[in-house]
Structures are given as C-alpha cells and as structure tokens.
PDB file of C-alpha atoms in Angstrom:
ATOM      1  CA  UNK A   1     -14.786   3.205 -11.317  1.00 61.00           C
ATOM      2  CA  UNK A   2     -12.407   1.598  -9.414  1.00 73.00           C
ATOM      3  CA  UNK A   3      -9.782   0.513 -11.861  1.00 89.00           C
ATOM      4  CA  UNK A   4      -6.109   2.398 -12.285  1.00 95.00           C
ATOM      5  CA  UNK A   5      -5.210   2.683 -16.004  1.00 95.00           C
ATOM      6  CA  UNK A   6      -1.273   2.374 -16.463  1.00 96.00           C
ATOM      7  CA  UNK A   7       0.651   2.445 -19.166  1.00 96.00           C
ATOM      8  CA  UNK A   8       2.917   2.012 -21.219  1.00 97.00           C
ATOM      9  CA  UNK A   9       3.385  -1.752 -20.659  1.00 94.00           C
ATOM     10  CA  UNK A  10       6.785  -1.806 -21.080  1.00 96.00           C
ATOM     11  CA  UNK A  11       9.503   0.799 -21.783  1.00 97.00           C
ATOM     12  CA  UNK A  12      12.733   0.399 -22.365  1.00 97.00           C
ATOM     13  CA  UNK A  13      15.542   4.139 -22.099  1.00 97.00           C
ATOM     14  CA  UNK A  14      19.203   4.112 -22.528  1.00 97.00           C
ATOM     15  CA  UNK A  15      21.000   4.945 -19.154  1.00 97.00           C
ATOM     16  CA  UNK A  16      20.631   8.675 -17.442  1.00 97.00           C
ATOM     17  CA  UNK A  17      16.988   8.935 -19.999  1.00 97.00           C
ATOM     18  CA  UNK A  18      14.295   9.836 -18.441  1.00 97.00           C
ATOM     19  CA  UNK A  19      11.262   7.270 -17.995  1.00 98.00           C
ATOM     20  CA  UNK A  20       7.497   8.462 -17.581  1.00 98.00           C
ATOM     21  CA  UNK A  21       4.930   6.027 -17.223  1.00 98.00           C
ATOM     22  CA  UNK A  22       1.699   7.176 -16.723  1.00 98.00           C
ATOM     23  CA  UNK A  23      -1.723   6.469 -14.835  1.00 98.00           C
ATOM     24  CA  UNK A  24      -5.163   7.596 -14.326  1.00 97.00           C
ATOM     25  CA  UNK A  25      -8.085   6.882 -12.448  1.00 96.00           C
ATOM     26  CA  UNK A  26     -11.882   7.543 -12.365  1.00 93.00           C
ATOM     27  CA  UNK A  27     -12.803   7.293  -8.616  1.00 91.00           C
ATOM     28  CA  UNK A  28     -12.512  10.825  -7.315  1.00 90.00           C
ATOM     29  CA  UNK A  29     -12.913   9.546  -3.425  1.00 88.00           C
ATOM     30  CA  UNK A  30      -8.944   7.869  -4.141  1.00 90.00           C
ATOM     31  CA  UNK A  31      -6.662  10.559  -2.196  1.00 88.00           C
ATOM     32  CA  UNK A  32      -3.844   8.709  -1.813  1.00 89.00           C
ATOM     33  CA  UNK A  33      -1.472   7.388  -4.812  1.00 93.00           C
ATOM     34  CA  UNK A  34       1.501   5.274  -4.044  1.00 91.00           C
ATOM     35  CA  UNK A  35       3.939   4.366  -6.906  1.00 95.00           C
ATOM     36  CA  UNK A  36       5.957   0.629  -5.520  1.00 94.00           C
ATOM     37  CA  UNK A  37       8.704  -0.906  -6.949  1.00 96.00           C
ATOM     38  CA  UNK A  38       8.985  -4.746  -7.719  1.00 94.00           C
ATOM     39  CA  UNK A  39      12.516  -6.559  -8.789  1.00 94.00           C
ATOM     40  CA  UNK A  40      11.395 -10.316 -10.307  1.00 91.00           C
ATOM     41  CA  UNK A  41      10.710 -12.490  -7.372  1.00 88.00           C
ATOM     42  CA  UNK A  42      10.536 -10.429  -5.144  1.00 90.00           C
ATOM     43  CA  UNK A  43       7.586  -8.657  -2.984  1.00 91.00           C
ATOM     44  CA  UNK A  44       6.316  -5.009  -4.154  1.00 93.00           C
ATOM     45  CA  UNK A  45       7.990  -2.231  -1.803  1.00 92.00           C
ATOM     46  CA  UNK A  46       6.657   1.552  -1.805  1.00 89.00           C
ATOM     47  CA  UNK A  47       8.673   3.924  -3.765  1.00 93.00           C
ATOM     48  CA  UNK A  48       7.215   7.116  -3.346  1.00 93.00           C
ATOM     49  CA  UNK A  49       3.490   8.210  -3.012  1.00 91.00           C
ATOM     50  CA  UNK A  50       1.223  11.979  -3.073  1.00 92.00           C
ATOM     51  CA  UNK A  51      -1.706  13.177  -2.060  1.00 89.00           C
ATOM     52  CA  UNK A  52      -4.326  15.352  -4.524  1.00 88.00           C
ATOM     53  CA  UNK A  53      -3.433  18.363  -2.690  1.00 89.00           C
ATOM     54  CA  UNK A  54       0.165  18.849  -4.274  1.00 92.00           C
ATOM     55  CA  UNK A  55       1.468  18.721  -7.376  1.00 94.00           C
ATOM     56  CA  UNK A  56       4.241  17.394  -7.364  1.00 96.00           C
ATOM     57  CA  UNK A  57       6.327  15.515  -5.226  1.00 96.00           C
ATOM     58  CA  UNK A  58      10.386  14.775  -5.367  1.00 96.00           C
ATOM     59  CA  UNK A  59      12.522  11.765  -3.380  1.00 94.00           C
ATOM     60  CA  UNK A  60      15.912  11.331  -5.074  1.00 96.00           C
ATOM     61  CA  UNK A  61      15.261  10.589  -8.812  1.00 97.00           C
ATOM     62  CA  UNK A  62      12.115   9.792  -8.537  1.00 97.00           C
ATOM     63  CA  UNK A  63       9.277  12.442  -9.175  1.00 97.00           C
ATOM     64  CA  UNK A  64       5.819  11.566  -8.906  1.00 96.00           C
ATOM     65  CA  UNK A  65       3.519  14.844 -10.922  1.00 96.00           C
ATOM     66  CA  UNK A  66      -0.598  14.619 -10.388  1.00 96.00           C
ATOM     67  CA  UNK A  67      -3.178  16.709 -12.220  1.00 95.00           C
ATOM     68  CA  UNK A  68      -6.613  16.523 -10.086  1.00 93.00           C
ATOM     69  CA  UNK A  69      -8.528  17.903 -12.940  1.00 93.00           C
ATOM     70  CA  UNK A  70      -6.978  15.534 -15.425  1.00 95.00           C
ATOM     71  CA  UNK A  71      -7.243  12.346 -12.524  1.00 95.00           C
ATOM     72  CA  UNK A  72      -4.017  11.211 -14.168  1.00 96.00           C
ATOM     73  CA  UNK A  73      -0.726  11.305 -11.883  1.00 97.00           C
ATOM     74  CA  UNK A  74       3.157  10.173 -13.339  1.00 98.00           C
ATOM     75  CA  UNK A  75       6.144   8.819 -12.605  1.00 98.00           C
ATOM     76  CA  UNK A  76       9.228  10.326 -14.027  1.00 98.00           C
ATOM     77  CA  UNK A  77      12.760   8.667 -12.700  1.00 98.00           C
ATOM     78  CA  UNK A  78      15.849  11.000 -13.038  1.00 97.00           C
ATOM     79  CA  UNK A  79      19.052   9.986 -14.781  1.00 97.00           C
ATOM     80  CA  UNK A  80      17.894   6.206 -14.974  1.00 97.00           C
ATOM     81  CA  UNK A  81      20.281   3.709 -14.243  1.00 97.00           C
ATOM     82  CA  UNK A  82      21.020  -0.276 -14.819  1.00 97.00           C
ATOM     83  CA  UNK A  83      19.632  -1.184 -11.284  1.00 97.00           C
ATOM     84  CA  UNK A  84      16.361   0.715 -11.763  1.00 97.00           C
ATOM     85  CA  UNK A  85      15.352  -2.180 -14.310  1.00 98.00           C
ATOM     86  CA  UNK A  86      12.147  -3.295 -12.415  1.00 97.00           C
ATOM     87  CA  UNK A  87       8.115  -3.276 -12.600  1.00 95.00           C
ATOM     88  CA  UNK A  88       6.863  -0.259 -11.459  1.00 97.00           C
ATOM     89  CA  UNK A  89       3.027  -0.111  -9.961  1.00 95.00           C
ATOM     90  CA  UNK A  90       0.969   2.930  -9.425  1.00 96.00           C
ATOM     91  CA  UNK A  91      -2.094   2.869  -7.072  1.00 93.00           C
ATOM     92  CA  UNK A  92      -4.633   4.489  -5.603  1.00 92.00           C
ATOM     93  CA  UNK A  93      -6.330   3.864  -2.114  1.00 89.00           C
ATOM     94  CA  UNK A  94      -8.604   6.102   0.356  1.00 82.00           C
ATOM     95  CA  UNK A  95      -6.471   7.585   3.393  1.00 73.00           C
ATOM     96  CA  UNK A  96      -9.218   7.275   5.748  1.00 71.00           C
ATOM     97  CA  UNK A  97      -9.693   3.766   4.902  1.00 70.00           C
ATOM     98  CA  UNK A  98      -7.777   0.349   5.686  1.00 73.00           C
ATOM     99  CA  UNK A  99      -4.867  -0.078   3.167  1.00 75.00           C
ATOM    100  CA  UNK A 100      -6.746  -1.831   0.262  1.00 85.00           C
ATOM    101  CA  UNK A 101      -5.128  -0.814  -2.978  1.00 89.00           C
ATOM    102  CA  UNK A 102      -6.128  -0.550  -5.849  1.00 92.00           C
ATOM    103  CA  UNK A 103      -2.888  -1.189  -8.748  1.00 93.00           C
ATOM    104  CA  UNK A 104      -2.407  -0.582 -12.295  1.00 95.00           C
ATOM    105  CA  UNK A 105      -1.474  -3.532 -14.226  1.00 93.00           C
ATOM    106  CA  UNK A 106       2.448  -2.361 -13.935  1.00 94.00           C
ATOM    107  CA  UNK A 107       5.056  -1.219 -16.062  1.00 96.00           C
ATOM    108  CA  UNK A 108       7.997  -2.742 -16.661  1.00 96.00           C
ATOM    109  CA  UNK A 109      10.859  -0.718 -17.139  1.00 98.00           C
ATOM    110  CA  UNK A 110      14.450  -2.019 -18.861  1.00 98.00           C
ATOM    111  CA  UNK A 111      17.082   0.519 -18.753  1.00 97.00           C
ATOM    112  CA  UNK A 112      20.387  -0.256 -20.898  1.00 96.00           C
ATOM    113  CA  UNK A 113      23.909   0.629 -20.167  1.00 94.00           C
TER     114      UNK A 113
ATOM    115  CA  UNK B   1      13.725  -6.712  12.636  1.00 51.00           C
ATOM    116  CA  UNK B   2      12.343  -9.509  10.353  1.00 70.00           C
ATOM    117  CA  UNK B   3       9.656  -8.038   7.325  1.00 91.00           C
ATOM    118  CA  UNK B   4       6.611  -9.966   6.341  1.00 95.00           C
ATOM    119  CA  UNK B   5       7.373 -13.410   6.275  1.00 96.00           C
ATOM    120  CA  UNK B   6       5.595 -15.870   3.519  1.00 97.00           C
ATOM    121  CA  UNK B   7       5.727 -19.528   3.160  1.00 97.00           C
ATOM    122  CA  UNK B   8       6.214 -21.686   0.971  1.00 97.00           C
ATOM    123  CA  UNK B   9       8.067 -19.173  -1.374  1.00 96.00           C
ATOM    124  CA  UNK B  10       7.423 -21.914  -4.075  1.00 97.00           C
ATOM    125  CA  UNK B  11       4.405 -24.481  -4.293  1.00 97.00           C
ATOM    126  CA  UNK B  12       3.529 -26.912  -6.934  1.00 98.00           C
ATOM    127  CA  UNK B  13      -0.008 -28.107  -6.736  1.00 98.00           C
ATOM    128  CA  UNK B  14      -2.071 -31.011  -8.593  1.00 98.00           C
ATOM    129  CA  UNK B  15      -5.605 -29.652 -10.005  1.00 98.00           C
ATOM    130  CA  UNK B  16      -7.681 -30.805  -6.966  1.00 97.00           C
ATOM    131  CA  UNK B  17      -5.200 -30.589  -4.688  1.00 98.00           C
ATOM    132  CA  UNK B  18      -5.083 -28.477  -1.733  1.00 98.00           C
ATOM    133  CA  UNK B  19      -3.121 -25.419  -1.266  1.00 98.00           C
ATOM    134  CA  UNK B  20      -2.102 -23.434   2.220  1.00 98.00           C
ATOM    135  CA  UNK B  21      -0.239 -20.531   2.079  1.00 98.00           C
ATOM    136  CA  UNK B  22       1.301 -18.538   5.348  1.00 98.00           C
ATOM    137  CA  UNK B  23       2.118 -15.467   6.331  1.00 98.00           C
ATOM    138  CA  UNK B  24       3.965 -13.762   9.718  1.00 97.00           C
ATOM    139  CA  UNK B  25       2.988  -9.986   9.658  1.00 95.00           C
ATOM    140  CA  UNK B  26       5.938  -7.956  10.644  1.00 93.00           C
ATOM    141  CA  UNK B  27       6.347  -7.834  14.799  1.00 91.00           C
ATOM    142  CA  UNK B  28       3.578  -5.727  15.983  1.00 87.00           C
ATOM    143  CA  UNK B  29       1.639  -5.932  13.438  1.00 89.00           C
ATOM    144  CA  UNK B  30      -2.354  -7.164  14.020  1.00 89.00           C
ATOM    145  CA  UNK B  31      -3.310  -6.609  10.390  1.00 91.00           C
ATOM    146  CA  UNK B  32      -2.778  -8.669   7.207  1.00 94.00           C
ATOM    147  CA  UNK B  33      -3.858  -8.438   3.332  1.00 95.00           C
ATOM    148  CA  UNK B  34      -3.518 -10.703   0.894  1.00 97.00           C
ATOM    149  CA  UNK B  35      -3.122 -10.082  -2.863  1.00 96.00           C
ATOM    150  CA  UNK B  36      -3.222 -12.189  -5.625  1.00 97.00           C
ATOM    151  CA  UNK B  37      -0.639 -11.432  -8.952  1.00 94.00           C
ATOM    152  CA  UNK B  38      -1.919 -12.931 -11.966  1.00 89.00           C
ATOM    153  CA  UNK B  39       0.841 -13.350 -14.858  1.00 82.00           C
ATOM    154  CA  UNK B  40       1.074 -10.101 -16.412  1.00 78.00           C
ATOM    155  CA  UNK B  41      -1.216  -8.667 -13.822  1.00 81.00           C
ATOM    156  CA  UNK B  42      -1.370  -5.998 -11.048  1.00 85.00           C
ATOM    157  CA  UNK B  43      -2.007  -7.168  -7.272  1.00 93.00           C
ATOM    158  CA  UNK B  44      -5.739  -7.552  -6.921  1.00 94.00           C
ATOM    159  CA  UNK B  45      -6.933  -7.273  -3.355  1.00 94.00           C
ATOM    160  CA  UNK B  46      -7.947 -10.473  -2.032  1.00 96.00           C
ATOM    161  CA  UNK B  47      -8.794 -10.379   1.889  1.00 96.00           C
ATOM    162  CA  UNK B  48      -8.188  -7.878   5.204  1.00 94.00           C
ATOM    163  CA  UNK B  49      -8.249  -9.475   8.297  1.00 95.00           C
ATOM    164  CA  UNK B  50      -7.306  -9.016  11.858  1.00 92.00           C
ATOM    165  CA  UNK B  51      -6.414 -10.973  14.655  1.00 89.00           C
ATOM    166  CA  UNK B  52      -9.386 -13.540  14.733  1.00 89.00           C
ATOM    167  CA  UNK B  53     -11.516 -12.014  12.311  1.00 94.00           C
ATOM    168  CA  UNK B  54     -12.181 -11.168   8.691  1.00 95.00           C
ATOM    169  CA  UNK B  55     -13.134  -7.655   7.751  1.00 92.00           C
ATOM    170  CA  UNK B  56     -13.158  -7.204   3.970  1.00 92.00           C
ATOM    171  CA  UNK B  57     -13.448 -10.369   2.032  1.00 94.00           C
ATOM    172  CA  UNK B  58     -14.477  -8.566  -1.063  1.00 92.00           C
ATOM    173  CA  UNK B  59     -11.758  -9.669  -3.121  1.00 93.00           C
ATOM    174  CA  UNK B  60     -12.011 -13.492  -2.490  1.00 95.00           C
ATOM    175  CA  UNK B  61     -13.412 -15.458  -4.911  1.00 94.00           C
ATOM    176  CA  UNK B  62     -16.777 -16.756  -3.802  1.00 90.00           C
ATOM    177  CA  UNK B  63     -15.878 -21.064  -4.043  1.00 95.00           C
ATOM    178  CA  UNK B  64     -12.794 -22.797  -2.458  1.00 97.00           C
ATOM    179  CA  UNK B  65     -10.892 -19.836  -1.344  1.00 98.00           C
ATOM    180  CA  UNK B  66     -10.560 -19.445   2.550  1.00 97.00           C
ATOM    181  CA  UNK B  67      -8.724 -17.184   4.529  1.00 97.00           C
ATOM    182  CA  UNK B  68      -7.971 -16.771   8.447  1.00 96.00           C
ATOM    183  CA  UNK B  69      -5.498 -15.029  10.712  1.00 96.00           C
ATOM    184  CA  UNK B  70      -6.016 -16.367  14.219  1.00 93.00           C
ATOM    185  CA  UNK B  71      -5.152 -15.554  17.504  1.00 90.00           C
ATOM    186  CA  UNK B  72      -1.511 -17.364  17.632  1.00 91.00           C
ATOM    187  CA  UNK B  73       0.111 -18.633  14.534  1.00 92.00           C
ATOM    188  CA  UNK B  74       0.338 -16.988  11.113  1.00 96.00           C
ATOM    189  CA  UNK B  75      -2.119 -15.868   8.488  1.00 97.00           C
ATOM    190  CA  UNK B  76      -3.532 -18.628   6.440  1.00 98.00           C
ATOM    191  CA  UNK B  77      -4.697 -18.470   2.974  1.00 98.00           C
ATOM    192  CA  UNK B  78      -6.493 -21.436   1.862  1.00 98.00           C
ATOM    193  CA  UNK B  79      -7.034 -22.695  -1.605  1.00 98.00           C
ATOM    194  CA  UNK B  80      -8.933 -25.770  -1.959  1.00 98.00           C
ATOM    195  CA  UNK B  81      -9.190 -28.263  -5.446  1.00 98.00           C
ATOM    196  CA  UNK B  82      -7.121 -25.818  -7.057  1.00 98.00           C
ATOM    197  CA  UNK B  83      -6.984 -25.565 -10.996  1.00 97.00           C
ATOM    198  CA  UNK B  84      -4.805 -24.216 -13.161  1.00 95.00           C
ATOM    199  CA  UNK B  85      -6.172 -20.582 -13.178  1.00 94.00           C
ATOM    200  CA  UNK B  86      -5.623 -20.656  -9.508  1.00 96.00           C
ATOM    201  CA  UNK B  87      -1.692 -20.407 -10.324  1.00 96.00           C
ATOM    202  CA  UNK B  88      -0.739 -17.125  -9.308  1.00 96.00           C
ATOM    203  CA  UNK B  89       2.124 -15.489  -7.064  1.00 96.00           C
ATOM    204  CA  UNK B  90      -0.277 -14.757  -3.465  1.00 97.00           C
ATOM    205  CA  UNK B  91       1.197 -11.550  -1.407  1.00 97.00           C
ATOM    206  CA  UNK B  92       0.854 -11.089   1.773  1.00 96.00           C
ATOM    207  CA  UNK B  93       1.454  -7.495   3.585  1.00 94.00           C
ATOM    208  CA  UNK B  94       0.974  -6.115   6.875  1.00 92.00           C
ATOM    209  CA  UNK B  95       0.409  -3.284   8.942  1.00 88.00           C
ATOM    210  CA  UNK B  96       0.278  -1.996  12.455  1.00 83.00           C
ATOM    211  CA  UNK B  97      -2.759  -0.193  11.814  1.00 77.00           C
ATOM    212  CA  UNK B  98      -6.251  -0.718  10.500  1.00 71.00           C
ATOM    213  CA  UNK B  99      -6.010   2.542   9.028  1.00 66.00           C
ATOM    214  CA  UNK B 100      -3.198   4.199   6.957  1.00 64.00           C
ATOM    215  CA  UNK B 101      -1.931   6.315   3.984  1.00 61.00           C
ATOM    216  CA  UNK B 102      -0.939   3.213   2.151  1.00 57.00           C
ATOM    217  CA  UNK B 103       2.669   3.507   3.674  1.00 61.00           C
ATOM    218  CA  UNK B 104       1.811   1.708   6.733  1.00 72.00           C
ATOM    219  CA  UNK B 105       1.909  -1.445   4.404  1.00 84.00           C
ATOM    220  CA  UNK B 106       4.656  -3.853   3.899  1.00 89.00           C
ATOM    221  CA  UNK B 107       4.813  -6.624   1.723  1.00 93.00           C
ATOM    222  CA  UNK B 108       6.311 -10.240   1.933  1.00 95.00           C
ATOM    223  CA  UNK B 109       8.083 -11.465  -1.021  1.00 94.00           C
ATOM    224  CA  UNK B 110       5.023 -13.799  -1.948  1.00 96.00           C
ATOM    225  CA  UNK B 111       4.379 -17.295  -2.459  1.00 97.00           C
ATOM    226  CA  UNK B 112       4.236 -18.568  -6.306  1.00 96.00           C
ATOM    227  CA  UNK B 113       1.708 -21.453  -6.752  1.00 97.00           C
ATOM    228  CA  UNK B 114       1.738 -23.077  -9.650  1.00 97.00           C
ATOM    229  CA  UNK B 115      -0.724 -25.881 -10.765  1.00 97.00           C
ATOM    230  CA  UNK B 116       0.006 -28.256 -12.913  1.00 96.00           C
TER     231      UNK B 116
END
C-alpha cells in the first residue's frame, strides 16, 4: 500500500514531442505528489508537485494532471527539448507528516534533436 | 548559499570494510534524510533524524547500518562490513522543518559506494 507504480521505464520522443509518463498509487492518506528531476550524477531536485484537490497543475512545460478517483497522477513536458534528457521520479508523501517520500522506480526520458 | 553538502562523492569499499558517509544540511537546516538508490531503483527512505536524535529509522536495514546527526558536525551514515549489495548511490537531503509539503526538501548530489 505504500508503493508508487511508474512507468514507462524508459521513453525516448523526438524534440518539441510530448512525453507522459505515468504513476499511481494505492495509499489514499498520500496528499502530496512531487514529480523531481535527476541529470546522471547528480542529486534529485523537485520539478513540480500537486495536491488531490486540483486537477491539474502548470509551471513552464511541465504539467503535472491527477485523477483522485483513478489514484493515478502524470507528467506531461511541453515541446521537449535536448536538455530535458534526464530521470524523472514521481512521489507521494503525507503533508502533515515529516518529508519521507515515497518514489516510483523513475523514468528515464531521452529526447533527440 | 551552499545546498546539501555530501562526502565522499565517490567511495570504493572492500566487502568487510567499513563505510562513513557525510552530510552538511543546508544552513539552517536541523533536519536530515537519507536515501538509498539502488541501480535501476527509486530512492528508498532510509533514516530521519534531527539534531541529536533519530526519529524514523524505518527504512534502515536492521544489521550494520548506523546513522547519527549530532549536535556539531555533519550527518553520519554508517555502513559497517559492507558487501557488495550494499553498493548503492546514499542521498542525503535536508530541511528546515520537521514538517513540510515535500518542497521543504533539498537534496545533496549523493555519495556512490561501490564494493568491490
């Protein structure tokens, strides 16, 4: 009940595609989902997260959608480019809680000139 | 305004040697987390602590793992007689509260032990 099921594993889009990668989750006390961003060798940093309460949430290119009833939320990145080529990580956590996450396995994304 | 900082970036380890990892929360920050990245793998939550004390060590694994974060100096994460499944890059993150939304926390750029 705690795990975060992400997929695909890997993806690969031409530039300006659009990327989804997907995740879902069984504990319905998680009301907080960040989506973080990890280059190789490099420390995860926080791209862009929601709350259950919206459905949908914009920064940039990035768009993060969430379906409550479904407990599956989504990344979708915007008119991809070469430098977005990273791992992407969703997770899950409890707001009123201390910051212990809980991440799906990760994505990672290649996106070709 | 230095991030999370996490030494050694790079460790090479005999099985049944001794490991020590360390990490400087950001300035300010009293609370630390360290996650472990298995090849492949999502962060798995390891340990929270705070100054001088451990609050959720639910994540450690029960034999030769040790963490502590004490009152001056930096977060220590302890592996001792490590084997090769113990090779793993270790994160460490921080924040400057106990509780948060998750964007309270920022990561170090980790520490890759690797066991030969």
């Amino acid at each position: 009940q705690q795990q975060v099921k992400q997929s695909p594993q890997s993806l690969i889009v031409q530039k300006g595609g659009i990327p989804i990668i997907n995740c879902a989750y069984e504990n319905t006390a998680f009301d907080y989902f960040p989506w973080y961003q990890q280059f190789p060798g490099k420390g995860p940093a926080l791209l862009i997260a929601i709350r259950p309460d919206v459905s949908e949430k914009k920064e940039g290119r990035f768009t993060i959608s969430f379906n409550k009833s479904a407990k599956q939320f989504s990344l979708h990145i915007m008119d991809s480019q070469p430098g977005d080529s990273a791992t992407y990580f969703c997770a899950a956590t409890f707001s009123g809680g201390y910051n212990k996450l809980i991440f799906g396995a990760g994505t990672r994304l290649a996106v070709h000139p | 305004n230095a991030g999370v900082m996490q030494n050694p970036r790079h460790l090479v380890r005999r099985r049944g040697q001794e490991a020590r990892l360390r990490c400087s929360p950001m300035k300010g920050h009293s609370h630390v987390y360290w996650y472990r990245q298995l090849p492949e793998e999502g962060l798995k939550f390891m340990v929270y602590l705070q100054k001088e004390n451990i609050i959720d060590e639910s994540g450690m694994p029960k034999e030769r793992f040790s963490a502590e974060f004490p009152k001056e100096g930096p977060s220590i994460l302890r592996i001792q007689q490590v084997v090769r499944g113990d090779s793993a890059a270790y994160f460490c993150a921080s924040s400057p509260y106990g509780t948060g939304n998750g964007n309270t926390i920022y990561f170090g750029e980790g520490s890759w032990l690797t066991v030969v």
